[in-house]
CSV table of C-alpha atoms in Angstrom, one decimal:
chain,number,residue,atom,x,y,z
A,1,MET,CA,0.0,-0.2,-0.1
A,2,ALA,CA,1.4,3.5,-0.5
A,3,THR,CA,-0.2,7.3,0.2
A,4,MET,CA,-0.3,10.0,-2.2
A,5,SER,CA,-0.5,13.5,-0.9
A,6,ILE,CA,-3.0,15.9,-2.3
A,7,ASP,CA,-1.7,18.8,0.3
A,8,SER,CA,-0.8,19.0,3.7
A,9,SER,CA,-4.2,17.7,5.3
A,10,ASN,CA,-5.5,15.4,2.8
A,11,SER,CA,-4.0,11.9,1.4
A,12,ILE,CA,-5.2,8.9,-0.8
A,13,TRP,CA,-4.4,5.4,0.2
A,14,TYR,CA,-3.8,3.0,-2.7
A,15,GLU,CA,-2.6,-0.1,-4.0
A,16,HIS,CA,-1.0,-0.6,-7.6
A,17,THR,CA,-0.6,-3.8,-9.1
A,18,PRO,CA,0.7,-3.3,-12.7
A,19,PRO,CA,-0.4,-5.7,-15.3
A,20,ALA,CA,1.8,-8.6,-16.2
A,21,THR,CA,2.1,-7.9,-19.9
A,22,GLN,CA,2.2,-4.8,-21.9
A,23,SER,CA,-1.4,-5.4,-23.2
A,24,GLY,CA,-2.6,-6.0,-20.1
A,25,ALA,CA,-5.4,-3.7,-18.9
A,26,THR,CA,-5.2,-1.7,-15.3
A,27,PHE,CA,-8.4,-1.9,-13.9
A,28,VAL,CA,-9.0,1.6,-11.5
A,29,PHE,CA,-11.9,0.8,-8.9
A,30,PHE,CA,-13.7,4.1,-7.8
A,31,ASN,CA,-15.8,2.8,-4.3
A,32,ALA,CA,-19.3,3.8,-3.5
A,33,LEU,CA,-19.5,6.5,-0.7
A,34,SER,CA,-19.5,4.2,2.1
A,35,GLY,CA,-17.3,1.6,0.5
A,36,SER,CA,-13.8,0.4,0.7
A,37,LEU,CA,-11.0,-1.0,-1.8
A,38,GLU,CA,-11.2,-4.2,0.4
A,39,MET,CA,-14.5,-5.1,-1.4
A,40,TRP,CA,-12.3,-5.5,-4.7
A,41,GLN,CA,-9.5,-6.9,-3.1
A,42,ALA,CA,-11.5,-10.0,-1.7
A,43,ASN,CA,-12.4,-11.7,-5.1
A,44,ILE,CA,-12.1,-9.7,-7.9
A,45,ALA,CA,-8.7,-8.1,-7.9
A,46,PRO,CA,-6.8,-11.6,-7.3
A,47,ALA,CA,-8.8,-12.8,-10.5
A,48,LEU,CA,-7.8,-10.2,-12.6
A,49,HIS,CA,-4.2,-10.6,-11.4
A,50,THR,CA,-4.3,-14.2,-12.4
A,51,ALA,CA,-5.5,-13.3,-15.9
A,52,GLY,CA,-2.6,-11.2,-16.3
A,53,HIS,CA,-4.4,-7.6,-15.7
A,54,GLY,CA,-3.4,-5.0,-13.1
A,55,THR,CA,-5.3,-2.9,-10.9
A,56,LEU,CA,-5.5,0.3,-9.0
A,57,LEU,CA,-7.2,0.4,-5.7
A,58,TYR,CA,-7.7,3.4,-3.5
A,59,ASN,CA,-10.0,4.9,-0.7
A,60,MET,CA,-11.3,8.3,-1.6
A,61,ARG,CA,-10.5,11.1,1.2
A,62,GLY,CA,-12.8,10.3,3.9
A,63,GLN,CA,-12.7,6.7,3.7
A,64,ALA,CA,-9.8,4.4,5.8
A,65,GLY,CA,-6.6,5.2,5.5
A,66,SER,CA,-7.2,8.4,3.5
A,67,ALA,CA,-6.8,11.6,5.5
A,68,PHE,CA,-9.3,14.6,5.3
A,69,THR,CA,-9.2,18.0,6.9
A,70,ASP,CA,-12.9,17.9,7.6
A,71,ALA,CA,-16.4,17.2,6.1
A,72,SER,CA,-16.5,20.1,3.8
A,73,ALA,CA,-13.5,18.5,2.3
A,74,THR,CA,-15.5,15.5,0.6
A,75,HIS,CA,-17.4,17.4,-1.8
A,76,PRO,CA,-17.8,15.3,-5.0
A,77,ASP,CA,-15.8,17.7,-7.0
A,78,ALA,CA,-12.8,17.4,-4.7
A,79,ILE,CA,-13.3,13.3,-4.9
A,80,VAL,CA,-13.2,13.8,-8.9
A,81,SER,CA,-10.0,16.0,-8.8
A,82,ASP,CA,-8.7,13.7,-6.3
A,83,ALA,CA,-9.1,10.7,-8.9
A,84,VAL,CA,-7.7,12.6,-11.5
A,85,ALA,CA,-4.5,13.5,-9.2
A,86,LEU,CA,-3.7,10.1,-8.4
A,87,ILE,CA,-4.2,8.5,-11.9
A,88,THR,CA,-1.9,11.2,-13.1
A,89,HIS,CA,0.4,10.2,-10.4
A,90,VAL,CA,0.3,6.4,-10.9
A,91,LYS,CA,0.1,6.5,-14.7
A,92,PRO,CA,-1.5,3.0,-14.8
A,93,SER,CA,-1.1,1.5,-18.3
A,94,ASN,CA,-4.2,0.9,-20.3
A,95,PRO,CA,-6.5,2.0,-17.8
A,96,VAL,CA,-10.0,0.9,-17.5
A,97,TYR,CA,-12.3,2.2,-14.8
A,98,VAL,CA,-14.8,0.4,-12.6
A,99,GLY,CA,-17.2,2.5,-10.6
A,100,LEU,CA,-20.1,1.2,-8.1
A,101,SER,CA,-22.9,3.5,-7.7
A,102,ILE,CA,-21.9,7.0,-7.3
A,103,GLY,CA,-18.3,5.6,-8.1
A,104,GLY,CA,-19.5,5.2,-11.5
A,105,LEU,CA,-20.3,8.7,-11.8
A,106,PHE,CA,-16.8,9.7,-10.5
A,107,ALA,CA,-15.3,7.4,-12.9
A,108,VAL,CA,-17.0,9.0,-15.8
A,109,ASN,CA,-16.2,12.4,-14.8
A,110,ALA,CA,-12.4,11.6,-13.9
A,111,HIS,CA,-12.4,10.3,-17.8
A,112,LEU,CA,-14.1,13.5,-19.1
A,113,GLY,CA,-12.1,15.8,-16.7
A,114,GLY,CA,-8.7,15.0,-17.4
A,115,ALA,CA,-7.8,11.4,-17.1
A,116,PRO,CA,-9.3,9.3,-19.8
A,117,ALA,CA,-9.8,5.6,-19.8
A,118,ARG,CA,-9.6,2.9,-22.4
A,119,GLY,CA,-12.8,1.5,-21.0
A,120,ILE,CA,-15.4,2.1,-18.3
A,121,LEU,CA,-17.6,-0.4,-16.5
A,122,THR,CA,-20.4,1.2,-14.5
A,123,LEU,CA,-22.3,-0.9,-11.8
A,124,ASN,CA,-25.8,0.4,-10.8
A,125,THR,CA,-24.6,3.9,-11.5
A,126,LEU,CA,-27.0,5.5,-14.0
A,127,ARG,CA,-29.5,7.7,-12.7
A,128,VAL,CA,-31.2,11.1,-13.2
A,129,ASP,CA,-31.1,14.3,-11.1
A,130,GLY,CA,-34.8,14.8,-9.7
A,131,ALA,CA,-37.0,15.0,-6.3
A,132,ARG,CA,-37.0,11.0,-5.9
A,133,LEU,CA,-32.9,10.8,-5.9
A,134,GLU,CA,-32.9,14.0,-3.9
A,135,TRP,CA,-35.3,12.4,-1.3
A,136,ILE,CA,-33.1,9.2,-1.2
A,137,ASN,CA,-29.9,11.2,-0.5
A,138,THR,CA,-31.3,13.2,2.3
A,139,ALA,CA,-33.0,10.1,4.0
A,140,VAL,CA,-29.8,8.4,3.9
A,141,THR,CA,-28.1,11.1,5.5
A,142,ARG,CA,-30.6,11.4,8.2
A,143,ALA,CA,-31.0,7.9,8.9
A,144,THR,CA,-27.1,7.8,9.5
A,145,GLU,CA,-27.5,10.8,12.1
A,146,LEU,CA,-30.2,8.6,13.9
A,147,GLY,CA,-28.6,5.2,14.0
A,148,GLY,CA,-25.4,4.9,11.8
A,149,SER,CA,-24.8,2.5,8.9
A,150,ALA,CA,-26.6,-0.2,10.9
A,151,LEU,CA,-29.7,1.6,10.5
A,152,VAL,CA,-29.3,2.7,6.9
A,153,MET,CA,-28.8,-1.0,6.2
A,154,ASP,CA,-31.9,-2.5,8.3
A,155,LEU,CA,-34.1,0.3,6.4
A,156,TYR,CA,-32.7,-0.5,2.8
A,157,ALA,CA,-31.1,-3.8,2.7
A,158,PRO,CA,-34.5,-5.5,1.2
A,159,MET,CA,-34.6,-2.8,-1.4
A,160,LEU,CA,-30.8,-3.1,-2.3
A,161,PHE,CA,-29.8,-6.6,-2.4
A,162,GLY,CA,-31.4,-9.9,-3.9
A,163,GLU,CA,-33.0,-12.8,-2.0
A,164,ASP,CA,-29.9,-14.9,-1.3
A,165,TRP,CA,-27.7,-12.3,0.3
A,166,LEU,CA,-30.9,-11.3,2.3
A,167,ALA,CA,-31.3,-14.9,3.5
A,168,ALA,CA,-27.6,-15.1,4.3
A,169,ASN,CA,-27.2,-11.9,6.3
A,170,ARG,CA,-30.6,-12.0,8.3
A,171,ALA,CA,-29.3,-13.0,11.6
A,172,ASN,CA,-27.1,-10.2,11.9
A,173,ALA,CA,-29.4,-7.5,10.9
A,174,LEU,CA,-32.4,-5.5,12.7
A,175,ASN,CA,-30.5,-5.4,15.9
A,176,PRO,CA,-31.5,-2.1,17.8
A,177,SER,CA,-28.1,-2.2,19.8
A,178,GLN,CA,-26.3,-1.6,16.5
A,179,HIS,CA,-28.0,1.6,15.8
A,180,VAL,CA,-25.5,4.0,16.8
A,181,PRO,CA,-25.3,7.8,15.6
A,182,LEU,CA,-22.8,8.3,12.9
A,183,ASP,CA,-20.1,10.9,14.1
A,184,VAL,CA,-21.3,14.0,11.8
A,185,THR,CA,-17.1,14.8,11.7
A,186,SER,CA,-16.6,11.4,10.3
A,187,GLY,CA,-15.3,11.1,6.7
A,188,VAL,CA,-18.3,8.7,5.9
A,189,TYR,CA,-20.8,11.3,7.3
A,190,GLY,CA,-18.9,13.9,5.0
A,191,LEU,CA,-19.3,11.7,1.9
A,192,LEU,CA,-22.8,11.0,2.2
A,193,SER,CA,-23.9,14.2,3.2
A,194,HIS,CA,-22.2,15.7,-0.1
A,195,GLY,CA,-23.5,13.0,-2.2
A,196,GLY,CA,-26.5,14.9,-2.9
A,197,ASP,CA,-24.6,17.8,-4.4
A,198,ALA,CA,-23.2,15.7,-7.1
A,199,SER,CA,-24.6,16.4,-10.6
A,200,TRP,CA,-25.8,13.5,-12.7
A,201,ASN,CA,-26.2,15.9,-15.6
A,202,VAL,CA,-23.3,14.3,-17.6
A,203,PRO,CA,-22.6,14.8,-21.2
A,204,TRP,CA,-23.0,10.9,-21.9
A,205,GLU,CA,-22.3,11.5,-25.7
A,206,ASP,CA,-18.8,12.5,-25.1
A,207,VAL,CA,-18.2,8.9,-23.2
A,208,ASP,CA,-16.7,7.6,-26.6
A,209,VAL,CA,-14.8,4.5,-25.5
A,210,PRO,CA,-16.2,1.0,-24.9
A,211,VAL,CA,-18.5,1.1,-21.7
A,212,THR,CA,-20.5,-2.0,-19.9
A,213,VAL,CA,-23.1,-0.8,-17.9
A,214,VAL,CA,-24.0,-3.5,-15.4
A,215,THR,CA,-27.2,-3.5,-13.8
A,216,GLY,CA,-28.5,-5.6,-11.0
A,217,LEU,CA,-32.1,-5.7,-11.6
A,218,LYS,CA,-33.1,-6.3,-7.8
A,219,ASP,CA,-32.0,-2.9,-7.0
A,220,ARG,CA,-35.3,-1.2,-6.3
A,221,VAL,CA,-33.7,1.9,-5.0
A,222,PHE,CA,-31.5,3.5,-7.6
A,223,TYR,CA,-32.6,1.3,-10.9
A,224,THR,CA,-35.1,2.9,-13.2
A,225,GLU,CA,-35.1,1.3,-16.5
A,226,ALA,CA,-36.4,4.2,-18.6
A,227,ASP,CA,-33.4,6.0,-17.3
A,228,VAL,CA,-30.7,3.5,-17.6
A,229,SER,CA,-31.8,2.7,-21.3
A,230,ALA,CA,-32.0,6.5,-22.2
A,231,ILE,CA,-28.5,7.0,-20.7
A,232,CYS,CA,-27.3,3.9,-22.4
A,233,ASP,CA,-28.6,5.2,-26.0
A,234,ARG,CA,-26.6,8.4,-25.6
A,235,MET,CA,-23.0,6.6,-25.0
A,236,PRO,CA,-22.0,5.9,-28.4
A,237,ARG,CA,-20.2,2.6,-27.6
A,238,ALA,CA,-22.1,1.3,-24.4
A,239,GLU,CA,-23.0,-2.4,-23.9
A,240,ARG,CA,-25.4,-3.5,-21.2
A,241,LEU,CA,-25.2,-6.5,-18.7
A,242,ASP,CA,-28.0,-7.3,-16.8
A,243,VAL,CA,-27.8,-9.4,-13.4
A,244,PRO,CA,-31.4,-10.5,-12.8
A,245,GLU,CA,-30.5,-12.1,-9.2
A,246,ALA,CA,-28.6,-9.3,-8.0
A,247,GLY,CA,-29.2,-6.0,-6.4
A,248,HIS,CA,-27.4,-2.8,-5.9
A,249,MET,CA,-24.1,-4.3,-4.7
A,250,VAL,CA,-23.3,-6.7,-7.5
A,251,PRO,CA,-19.7,-7.1,-6.9
A,252,LEU,CA,-20.6,-8.5,-3.3
A,253,GLU,CA,-23.5,-10.4,-4.6
A,254,GLN,CA,-22.3,-11.9,-7.9
A,255,PRO,CA,-18.3,-11.2,-7.9
A,256,GLN,CA,-17.6,-13.8,-10.5
A,257,LYS,CA,-20.3,-11.9,-13.2
A,258,VAL,CA,-18.4,-8.9,-12.4
A,259,THR,CA,-15.0,-10.2,-13.1
A,260,ASP,CA,-16.2,-11.9,-16.5
A,261,ALA,CA,-17.7,-8.9,-17.5
A,262,LEU,CA,-14.3,-7.1,-16.9
A,263,LEU,CA,-12.2,-9.7,-18.7
A,264,ALA,CA,-14.9,-9.3,-21.5
A,265,LEU,CA,-14.4,-5.6,-21.4
A,266,ALA,CA,-10.6,-5.8,-21.5
A,267,ARG,CA,-11.0,-8.0,-24.7
A,268,ARG,CA,-12.9,-5.1,-26.3
A,269,ILE,CA,-10.4,-2.6,-25.7
A,270,GLN,CA,-7.6,-4.9,-27.0
């Protein structure tokens, strides 16, 4: 692991594994707001390494290991700027961006904002600004103030995950003793509270590299078919991969399908 300083108080914690061959891709992973690079390390990154590809994993400022000054430093514009700076610093060969949820938006904005990728894979990313999205963002932040991430999971898990994951994790859920308010000075709170400041009004027509849009159809919070379809149609080289049995967190529920999709995207750019 390594650390890249943004300034005297903000830094990025990252791990870079170059590809084994000159033609191999380097998959750059963009976390969700409450995510961590550990999710990608568990199954997906090792499989990509075995196939000869590289990875760049990192935690955005406010997440574990990445320093931040205060909650105001975790605005989406700063997160994208950090990503561009990190990619410029590391210079990964044949970069392919992979973003979960809003991480996919950060990946697209990094591509359009100074750190172009060879390809992009989004996971339950595509959505449209509006009253519904604003309501969700505000409600999630408020729930963390009352009961932390445990309360958010108890409230939203049945709408975010498929049946198999819910059945496997039910025993550890819905425990009131775990409902502890989130520290409002924490990085996670800063990221979540600023999540609603992100603009989804992206010039999707300018995303002119191969794109794979992965959608877990059991995502009953962010997935709206009409919006996903319309945005896909605006990207000139987008292909869809729907995962009927998974919800929002496809990498947790179906890591092999995500890995297979990444390997297929690598073949497209080669």
